[in-house]
């Protein structure tokens, strides 16, 4: 459980118009990363399908169940290399509903599925939001969990995952440069030399004392330009692996010791979790206070 | 309530060995910022006393009640310039307990007091932790609230303040470069060209859709080197005002329209607050899940 490991994020160019090629590209990147020595490999959100569907029918054609070819291939690779694959896929559930899901796959097969609970924009047109927290999966390298893209805008959600024991939070992502309906770019560089996503990941790691491995995508798809801001962050919020040059395609590698996440002590007398004051936060359900004390 | 305003952060060098001079320096900086056109002025944590007390007695000598000379001066300045002052001070409470407090002072006087609830390291030796959320104070420029330094490590806390209607979160801070008991610097620049504090502030603003005005201190005090990472951030997380050159002393100014914080909509179909799924997060109180679905 405490062995050091290599975490990789494969920042890929996906193509919703050609899901077969997209699946193939993702599986090849996973195999290549394993061959290069990675133990845990993260791939983007919807890595079996691409993102910008024209309609529900197109989404349905690309979706797979957890016994589909994509997860079977990921499971085979995880088995062959005694590793872990964490990646997004368009999921066709038993009840025919589609979900924007993540699979956590170990050498023993699919160990956990998370269905994205905060859907962004047109995702609502084809996906049903999930209704459960992501699993925290015990692997030979440590406890891993996941969140997807817009999910990281909800710090109470990622905090809850950390409190459940996650040591590495894998974040498959498709982050667009422009917010739908807006003519301005997302705040990718205002004052910050880096996309704001990287600030969010660093903060999430630092506040919770966990590793974060965010895997974004690169390039363009049906007019959407992707930010390409993958990164791996230490429990102190240090960026261990930075996005590929020019925020393009490429695979990042970082050496991690997931057990380091178990130490929440900071300095001599503080602890990131024990210092929480939930009994005080609860009082905020009364809104509109204008005077304190 | 919707008038544009100028928010200033006075990044000062404080000196715990000379509280009279420290108080004077803080009041002068406030007066200067008002003269320069600021409407809301934030000063650092413990701006009436300095930070690195030798012992409880020294802390007690520097502490004041809410009718003390420091808050009387801030109130006079706020009154004279029809402005707002938000700053940290060592507070002597009615029951003789000391608190690491923040006063929100308007033209009508002291409108709210917050007593820091997450104490860092040796603060525990002289201060009692507060037991209440910070007030959200309605000012002529918009709704303002506050959090102090280590408080921002608790995103569920700052989220709760935002949910209570704060449009500007003022963060008086004394951020040390090194964590006590550690021989390494805090993750001030690992991969990030900026101190991690700035990433935290940007994230807090971006996730909650609020303005953040963080006022740090500069220089050194009894062997503690301060990071000096003040900044003002828009509700999108853009850095509107950056730290002074070399992270030294200086006052930052940023034009803000606090009412912009009321719009939590992002893109065409999303809303930072309405999209929350607290009914799902609550389920995480069961720990140790290892399989999802």
XYZ file of C-alpha atoms in Angstrom:
586
model
C 0.000 0.000 0.000
C 2.915 2.365 0.563
C 5.059 1.609 -2.469
C 6.104 4.652 -4.493
C 4.430 4.763 -7.871
C 4.450 6.627 -11.132
C 1.267 8.480 -12.006
C 0.673 9.400 -15.645
C -1.879 11.652 -17.326
C -2.398 11.117 -21.052
C -3.530 14.446 -22.478
C -5.136 13.352 -25.734
C -6.889 14.841 -28.733
C -10.274 13.078 -28.889
C -12.678 13.160 -31.828
C -16.398 12.809 -31.262
C -16.901 12.241 -34.998
C -14.845 9.045 -34.846
C -15.384 7.195 -31.580
C -13.630 4.052 -32.801
C -10.430 5.998 -33.474
C -10.867 7.855 -30.162
C -11.144 4.604 -28.196
C -8.142 3.232 -30.043
C -6.059 6.357 -29.365
C -6.909 6.203 -25.657
C -6.024 2.529 -25.353
C -2.752 3.055 -27.210
C -1.824 5.930 -24.902
C -2.551 3.755 -21.871
C -0.412 0.915 -23.216
C 2.417 3.336 -24.057
C 2.328 4.866 -20.584
C 2.429 1.426 -18.953
C 5.380 0.515 -21.177
C 7.088 3.704 -20.015
C 6.778 2.615 -16.403
C 3.544 4.213 -15.234
C 1.577 2.446 -12.486
C -1.547 4.609 -12.422
C -2.766 6.146 -15.669
C -5.428 8.822 -15.927
C -7.125 9.615 -19.246
C -9.607 12.429 -20.009
C -13.347 12.707 -19.487
C -15.363 10.797 -22.119
C -12.222 9.168 -23.461
C -14.220 6.512 -25.334
C -16.411 8.945 -27.216
C -15.329 12.572 -27.380
C -17.489 15.331 -25.984
C -19.365 17.592 -28.394
C -22.214 15.302 -29.467
C -24.675 16.637 -32.035
C -27.578 14.926 -30.291
C -28.686 12.154 -27.963
C -28.552 9.575 -30.729
C -24.899 10.221 -31.388
C -24.159 10.008 -27.662
C -26.098 6.750 -27.421
C -24.191 5.210 -30.309
C -20.869 5.949 -28.598
C -21.916 4.853 -25.111
C -20.924 1.484 -23.671
C -21.761 -0.497 -20.597
C -19.125 -1.593 -18.102
C -18.602 -4.795 -20.089
C -18.060 -2.887 -23.314
C -14.923 -2.991 -25.452
C -13.352 0.100 -23.881
C -13.448 -1.042 -20.257
C -12.552 -4.594 -21.291
C -9.413 -3.255 -22.969
C -8.544 -1.022 -20.008
C -9.021 -4.007 -17.677
C -6.789 -6.181 -19.836
C -4.059 -3.539 -19.811
C -4.387 -2.983 -16.048
C -4.132 -6.730 -15.583
C -1.152 -7.176 -17.891
C 0.843 -4.395 -16.225
C -0.483 -4.849 -12.650
C -1.531 -1.210 -12.810
C -4.520 1.086 -12.463
C -6.461 2.948 -15.166
C -8.807 5.821 -14.296
C -10.698 7.324 -17.171
C -13.923 8.876 -18.331
C -16.374 7.117 -20.616
C -19.888 7.602 -21.964
C -21.799 4.943 -20.054
C -24.972 3.187 -21.113
C -26.584 2.040 -17.871
C -28.842 -0.973 -17.383
C -31.912 1.257 -17.451
C -30.812 2.709 -20.820
C -29.911 6.056 -19.230
C -26.591 7.551 -20.310
C -24.052 8.835 -17.788
C -20.846 10.843 -17.962
C -18.914 8.253 -15.970
C -15.448 7.385 -14.736
C -14.155 3.848 -14.326
C -11.479 2.963 -11.811
C -9.924 -0.205 -13.182
C -7.346 -2.327 -11.364
C -5.556 -5.554 -12.204
C -8.690 -7.323 -10.899
C -11.053 -5.531 -13.261
C -13.490 -2.653 -12.903
C -13.283 -1.765 -9.204
C -15.533 1.288 -9.147
C -17.738 3.477 -11.313
C -18.561 7.129 -10.656
C -21.333 8.925 -12.518
C -20.692 12.692 -12.710
C -23.095 14.524 -10.413
C -22.517 18.129 -11.603
C -23.323 18.270 -15.320
C -22.120 21.160 -17.457
C -24.236 22.884 -20.083
C -25.376 20.565 -22.920
C -24.284 17.452 -21.008
C -27.762 17.747 -19.524
C -29.213 16.993 -22.978
C -27.797 13.471 -23.111
C -26.563 12.462 -19.669
C -28.415 11.765 -16.436
C -26.610 13.143 -13.393
C -25.322 10.551 -10.959
C -26.702 10.371 -7.454
C -23.813 8.888 -5.470
C -20.377 9.901 -4.272
C -17.404 8.452 -6.133
C -15.933 5.249 -4.727
C -12.622 5.303 -2.889
C -10.788 2.270 -4.235
C -7.957 0.582 -2.330
C -5.225 -0.275 -4.818
C -1.743 -1.697 -4.292
C -0.438 1.873 -4.563
C -2.918 3.532 -2.211
C -6.509 4.759 -2.073
C -7.720 6.415 -5.261
C -10.890 8.274 -6.129
C -12.164 10.576 -8.838
C -14.073 13.720 -9.790
C -14.836 15.090 -13.254
C -14.211 18.567 -14.677
C -16.991 20.902 -13.377
C -17.145 18.766 -10.197
C -14.037 20.598 -8.951
C -16.037 23.826 -8.758
C -17.649 22.322 -5.651
C -15.015 22.289 -2.915
C -17.403 20.738 -0.387
C -17.626 17.769 -2.771
C -13.894 17.265 -3.209
C -13.411 17.814 0.545
C -15.922 15.004 1.198
C -13.945 12.676 -1.078
C -10.739 13.491 0.805
C -12.465 12.925 4.149
C -13.492 9.493 2.862
C -9.830 8.532 2.665
C -8.783 9.258 -0.910
C -5.011 9.658 -1.229
C -5.039 10.416 -4.946
C -7.872 12.266 -6.635
C -7.884 11.593 -10.381
C -9.715 14.238 -12.404
C -10.583 13.245 -15.986
C -11.486 16.546 -17.633
C -12.627 18.230 -20.836
C -12.130 21.922 -20.016
C -13.277 24.324 -22.753
C -11.484 27.626 -23.202
C -14.735 29.548 -23.586
C -17.822 29.389 -21.431
C -20.939 28.649 -23.557
C -22.863 31.797 -24.401
C -19.914 34.004 -23.509
C -17.796 35.863 -26.013
C -14.817 36.065 -23.698
C -12.328 33.375 -22.856
C -12.579 31.682 -19.493
C -10.250 33.270 -16.962
C -7.328 31.269 -18.215
C -4.605 33.804 -17.730
C -5.847 36.947 -15.995
C -2.970 37.801 -13.766
C -2.195 34.108 -13.625
C 0.325 32.792 -16.117
C -1.518 29.462 -15.959
C -5.116 28.417 -16.647
C -7.246 28.804 -13.538
C -7.867 25.049 -13.576
C -4.278 24.560 -12.405
C -4.887 26.953 -9.501
C -7.995 24.973 -8.560
C -6.121 21.642 -8.625
C -3.214 23.038 -6.581
C -5.652 24.472 -4.030
C -7.606 21.213 -3.801
C -4.383 19.256 -3.184
C -3.038 21.789 -0.685
C -6.230 22.220 1.341
C -6.920 18.493 1.578
C -3.369 17.191 1.708
C -3.908 14.789 -1.186
C -2.342 14.074 -4.562
C -4.302 15.363 -7.546
C -3.813 14.032 -11.078
C -5.903 15.999 -13.550
C -6.045 14.754 -17.118
C -7.385 17.245 -19.616
C -7.591 17.000 -23.416
C -5.976 19.083 -26.141
C -6.892 20.432 -29.532
C -10.293 21.339 -30.908
C -13.579 19.542 -31.510
C -16.544 20.958 -33.430
C -15.527 24.518 -32.639
C -14.677 23.930 -28.984
C -11.081 24.750 -28.093
C -9.765 22.769 -25.130
C -7.483 24.289 -22.536
C -5.174 21.295 -22.197
C -4.262 21.983 -18.575
C -3.321 18.581 -17.171
C -1.117 18.410 -14.110
C -0.059 16.279 -11.152
C 0.081 17.934 -7.725
C 1.614 16.872 -4.416
C -0.285 16.959 -1.093
C 1.370 20.355 -0.503
C 0.011 21.716 -3.766
C 3.326 21.593 -5.636
C 2.976 20.942 -9.342
C 4.947 17.717 -9.864
C 4.146 17.486 -13.561
C 3.135 20.405 -15.778
C 1.007 20.483 -18.941
C 2.671 19.447 -22.209
C 4.389 22.215 -24.186
C 1.864 24.619 -25.671
C -0.913 22.831 -23.790
C -0.903 20.281 -26.621
C -1.042 16.497 -26.571
C 1.393 14.473 -24.474
C 1.681 12.270 -21.418
C 2.839 13.596 -18.035
C 4.612 11.441 -15.467
C 5.142 12.112 -11.761
C 6.672 10.050 -8.964
C 4.257 9.840 -6.041
C 4.086 8.102 -2.684
C 0.361 8.055 -2.038
C 0.773 7.172 1.643
C 2.198 10.677 2.158
C -1.411 11.852 1.855
C -2.264 10.196 5.141
C -0.317 12.766 7.098
C -2.634 15.737 7.530
C -0.416 17.403 10.114
C 0.931 20.798 9.135
C 3.612 22.433 11.229
C 3.861 21.436 14.865
C 0.305 21.879 16.035
C -2.084 21.853 13.113
C -3.989 19.203 11.190
C -5.934 19.899 8.011
C -8.798 17.619 9.010
C -8.785 17.777 12.827
C -8.796 21.602 12.704
C -12.143 21.670 10.880
C -15.001 23.274 12.833
C -18.143 21.749 11.271
C -20.217 22.662 14.330
C -19.574 26.316 13.486
C -20.078 25.975 9.721
C -23.484 24.382 10.338
C -24.729 27.605 11.860
C -24.417 29.294 8.528
C -27.624 27.738 7.356
C -29.189 30.833 8.913
C -28.598 33.328 6.180
C -28.511 37.079 6.147
C -26.581 37.784 9.323
C -25.480 41.361 9.306
C -23.859 41.543 12.713
C -21.488 39.137 14.359
C -20.270 38.305 17.879
C -25.612 49.090 -3.070
C -24.500 48.704 -6.679
C -22.069 51.607 -7.008
C -18.636 50.699 -8.342
C -15.958 51.071 -5.699
C -12.223 50.985 -5.218
C -10.911 48.243 -2.968
C -7.446 48.690 -1.452
C -5.159 46.315 0.416
C -2.385 47.914 2.469
C 0.439 45.377 2.622
C 2.381 46.644 5.637
C 5.474 45.760 7.645
C 4.233 45.346 11.225
C 6.443 45.170 14.325
C 5.314 43.229 17.351
C 8.077 44.871 19.419
C 6.509 48.285 18.907
C 2.705 48.079 18.863
C 2.276 51.842 19.108
C 4.278 52.377 15.928
C 2.446 49.441 14.292
C -0.967 50.919 15.061
C 0.208 54.296 13.791
C 1.571 52.818 10.558
C -1.708 50.993 9.925
C -3.821 54.090 10.531
C -1.578 56.193 8.292
C -1.859 53.606 5.504
C -5.645 53.648 5.820
C -5.767 57.449 5.684
C -3.426 57.486 2.672
C -5.520 54.916 0.818
C -8.713 56.889 1.478
C -6.977 60.032 0.215
C -6.030 58.098 -2.916
C -9.677 57.315 -3.573
C -10.195 53.926 -1.958
C -13.676 53.108 -0.661
C -12.974 49.795 1.077
C -9.580 49.288 2.715
C -8.277 45.969 3.978
C -5.281 45.800 6.342
C -3.456 42.676 7.579
C -4.211 40.256 10.392
C -3.282 41.650 13.838
C -2.626 45.078 12.362
C -2.723 46.739 15.793
C -0.118 44.499 17.367
C 2.081 42.434 15.084
C 2.109 38.653 15.265
C 5.105 36.930 16.851
C 4.426 37.533 20.538
C 6.979 36.248 23.047
C 4.246 35.260 25.488
C 0.688 35.818 26.633
C 1.631 38.914 28.600
C 2.988 40.644 25.536
C -0.153 39.722 23.610
C -2.324 41.022 26.421
C -0.498 44.348 26.539
C -1.119 44.896 22.828
C -4.755 43.770 22.818
C -7.644 46.234 22.780
C -11.374 46.038 23.100
C -13.721 47.267 20.388
C -13.700 50.732 21.993
C -9.901 50.875 21.999
C -7.793 53.483 20.225
C -7.264 51.391 17.073
C -10.910 50.767 16.243
C -11.843 54.303 17.291
C -9.326 55.643 14.767
C -10.499 53.259 12.031
C -14.106 54.315 12.737
C -13.189 57.989 12.564
C -11.453 57.469 9.211
C -14.342 55.384 7.843
C -16.708 58.134 8.936
C -14.643 60.972 7.499
C -14.296 59.295 4.094
C -17.684 57.512 4.024
C -15.740 54.301 3.530
C -15.187 50.857 4.976
C -12.168 49.487 6.888
C -11.656 45.763 7.378
C -8.673 44.766 9.452
C -7.270 42.354 11.966
C -6.607 43.266 15.586
C -5.670 41.554 18.831
C -8.932 41.752 20.769
C -9.374 41.787 24.514
C -12.900 40.483 25.086
C -15.208 41.350 27.987
C -14.322 38.069 29.691
C -10.595 38.889 29.487
C -10.027 36.250 26.786
C -7.916 37.349 23.830
C -9.021 36.750 20.243
C -7.405 37.031 16.825
C -10.215 39.212 15.490
C -11.276 41.220 12.475
C -13.348 44.391 12.643
C -15.586 45.472 9.802
C -15.937 49.217 10.280
C -18.285 51.452 8.291
C -19.071 55.152 8.391
C -21.507 54.280 11.209
C -18.859 52.631 13.377
C -17.931 49.029 14.143
C -20.514 46.998 12.206
C -19.216 43.508 12.858
C -16.516 41.549 14.653
C -15.223 38.128 13.632
C -13.040 36.034 15.940
C -10.793 33.652 13.973
C -12.039 30.073 14.390
C -9.041 28.181 12.921
C -5.964 29.117 14.952
C -2.488 28.456 13.590
C 0.379 27.075 15.674
C 1.356 29.321 18.624
C -1.771 31.465 18.224
C -3.280 28.796 20.456
C -0.978 29.963 23.274
C -2.576 33.392 23.536
C -5.826 33.440 21.614
C -9.129 31.687 22.223
C -10.712 30.408 19.022
C -13.969 32.077 18.044
C -17.176 30.083 17.944
C -19.261 31.946 15.376
C -19.287 32.541 11.640
C -18.141 35.961 10.434
C -20.845 38.574 9.947
C -21.950 39.567 6.471
C -22.210 43.360 6.648
C -24.359 45.353 4.238
C -22.395 48.447 3.229
C -23.176 51.156 0.689
C -20.864 49.300 -1.722
C -22.245 45.810 -1.202
C -22.169 42.918 1.262
C -18.760 42.304 2.819
C -17.435 39.572 5.058
C -14.100 38.252 6.230
C -11.865 35.247 6.932
C -8.329 35.212 8.335
C -5.201 33.503 6.978
C -5.398 29.763 7.883
C -9.210 30.017 7.652
C -8.899 29.818 3.855
C -7.583 26.254 4.164
C -11.184 25.277 4.938
C -13.166 25.629 1.718
C -16.392 24.513 3.377
C -16.013 27.557 5.645
C -15.453 30.102 2.879
C -18.241 28.461 0.844
C -20.585 28.950 3.811
C -19.689 32.645 3.946
C -20.429 32.994 0.236
C -23.745 31.171 0.631
C -24.627 33.695 3.345
C -24.525 36.443 0.735
C -21.008 37.886 0.930
C -20.082 39.733 -2.259
C -16.564 40.628 -1.126
C -14.509 38.401 1.137
C -11.746 40.384 2.827
C -8.860 38.238 4.072
C -6.506 39.936 6.549
C -3.482 37.649 6.611
C -0.027 37.040 8.105
C 1.304 34.225 5.905
C 4.735 32.907 6.946
C 7.104 31.587 4.302
C 8.044 28.560 6.417
C 5.769 26.173 8.239
C 6.759 25.897 11.951
C 8.904 22.857 12.623
C 9.704 22.450 8.938
C 13.056 23.186 7.374
C 11.595 23.707 3.935
C 9.788 26.714 2.604
C 6.028 26.519 2.185
C 5.048 25.581 -1.371
C 5.431 29.125 -2.546
C 6.717 28.488 -6.019
C 6.724 24.782 -6.874
C 5.654 24.827 -10.467
C 3.663 27.925 -9.657
C 5.365 31.221 -10.307
C 3.257 32.662 -7.493
C 2.817 31.779 -3.809
C 0.167 29.127 -3.353
C -1.879 31.618 -1.337
C -2.682 33.437 -4.586
C -3.903 30.173 -6.130
C -6.137 29.624 -3.095
C -7.623 33.133 -3.306
C -8.233 32.826 -7.064
C -9.897 29.452 -6.561
C -12.067 30.743 -3.720
C -13.226 33.674 -5.860
C -13.804 31.514 -8.948
C -15.667 28.684 -7.214
C -17.943 31.008 -5.234
C -18.302 33.823 -7.742
C -17.231 36.481 -5.242
C -14.600 39.188 -4.991
C -11.655 38.356 -2.735
C -9.350 41.019 -1.273
C -6.487 39.410 0.619
C -4.188 41.698 2.585
C -0.930 40.093 3.654
C 2.090 41.680 5.358
C 5.688 42.076 4.209
C 9.131 41.910 5.711
C 10.336 39.970 8.724
C 9.475 39.788 12.416
C 11.461 37.913 15.043
C 12.836 35.500 12.488
C 9.572 34.929 10.633
C 9.699 35.886 6.976
C 6.332 36.882 5.530
C 5.253 35.944 2.034
C 3.658 39.275 1.161
C 1.104 37.819 -1.236
C -1.764 40.307 -1.202
C -4.140 40.388 -4.134
C -7.617 41.374 -5.293
C -9.595 38.855 -7.357
C -12.730 39.148 -9.466
C -15.699 36.750 -9.171
C -14.178 34.873 -12.134
C -10.889 34.419 -10.311
C -8.983 37.014 -12.317
C -6.288 38.796 -10.372
C -7.318 42.457 -10.540
C -4.440 43.670 -8.383
C -1.163 41.840 -7.859
C 1.256 41.893 -4.906
C 3.660 44.855 -4.663
C 7.004 44.491 -6.447
C 9.210 41.937 -4.714
C 6.334 41.046 -2.397
C 7.323 44.060 -0.332
C 5.267 46.812 1.286
C 2.739 48.763 -0.745
C -0.955 49.366 -1.277
C -2.933 47.657 -4.048
C -6.015 49.197 -5.634
C -8.684 47.507 -7.743
C -11.928 48.750 -9.272
C -14.799 46.461 -8.271
C -18.553 46.320 -8.706
C -19.591 44.119 -5.816
C -23.089 43.531 -7.205
C -21.468 41.481 -9.983
C -21.027 38.800 -7.313
C -24.785 38.266 -7.185
C -24.791 36.614 -10.585
C -23.855 32.985 -9.981
C -24.857 31.900 -13.481
C -22.050 30.472 -15.584
C -22.592 29.854 -19.247
C -26.130 29.289 -20.453
C -27.315 26.581 -18.100
C -25.184 26.491 -14.987
C -25.234 28.223 -11.617
C -22.450 27.932 -9.056
C -24.858 27.706 -6.136
C -27.959 26.071 -7.660
C -25.812 23.268 -9.116
C -24.667 22.143 -5.657
C -25.799 18.637 -4.643
C -25.701 18.726 -0.824
C -28.017 15.718 -0.604
C -25.278 13.679 -2.273
C -22.386 15.153 -0.293
C -24.176 14.291 2.964
C -23.879 10.608 2.153
C -20.143 10.837 2.505
C -20.425 10.753 6.256
C -20.256 6.999 5.733
C -16.558 6.556 5.317
C -14.492 3.819 3.788
C -16.499 3.077 0.670
C -14.404 0.977 -1.633
C -16.945 0.329 -4.370
C -19.312 2.723 -6.036
C -22.499 2.537 -8.115
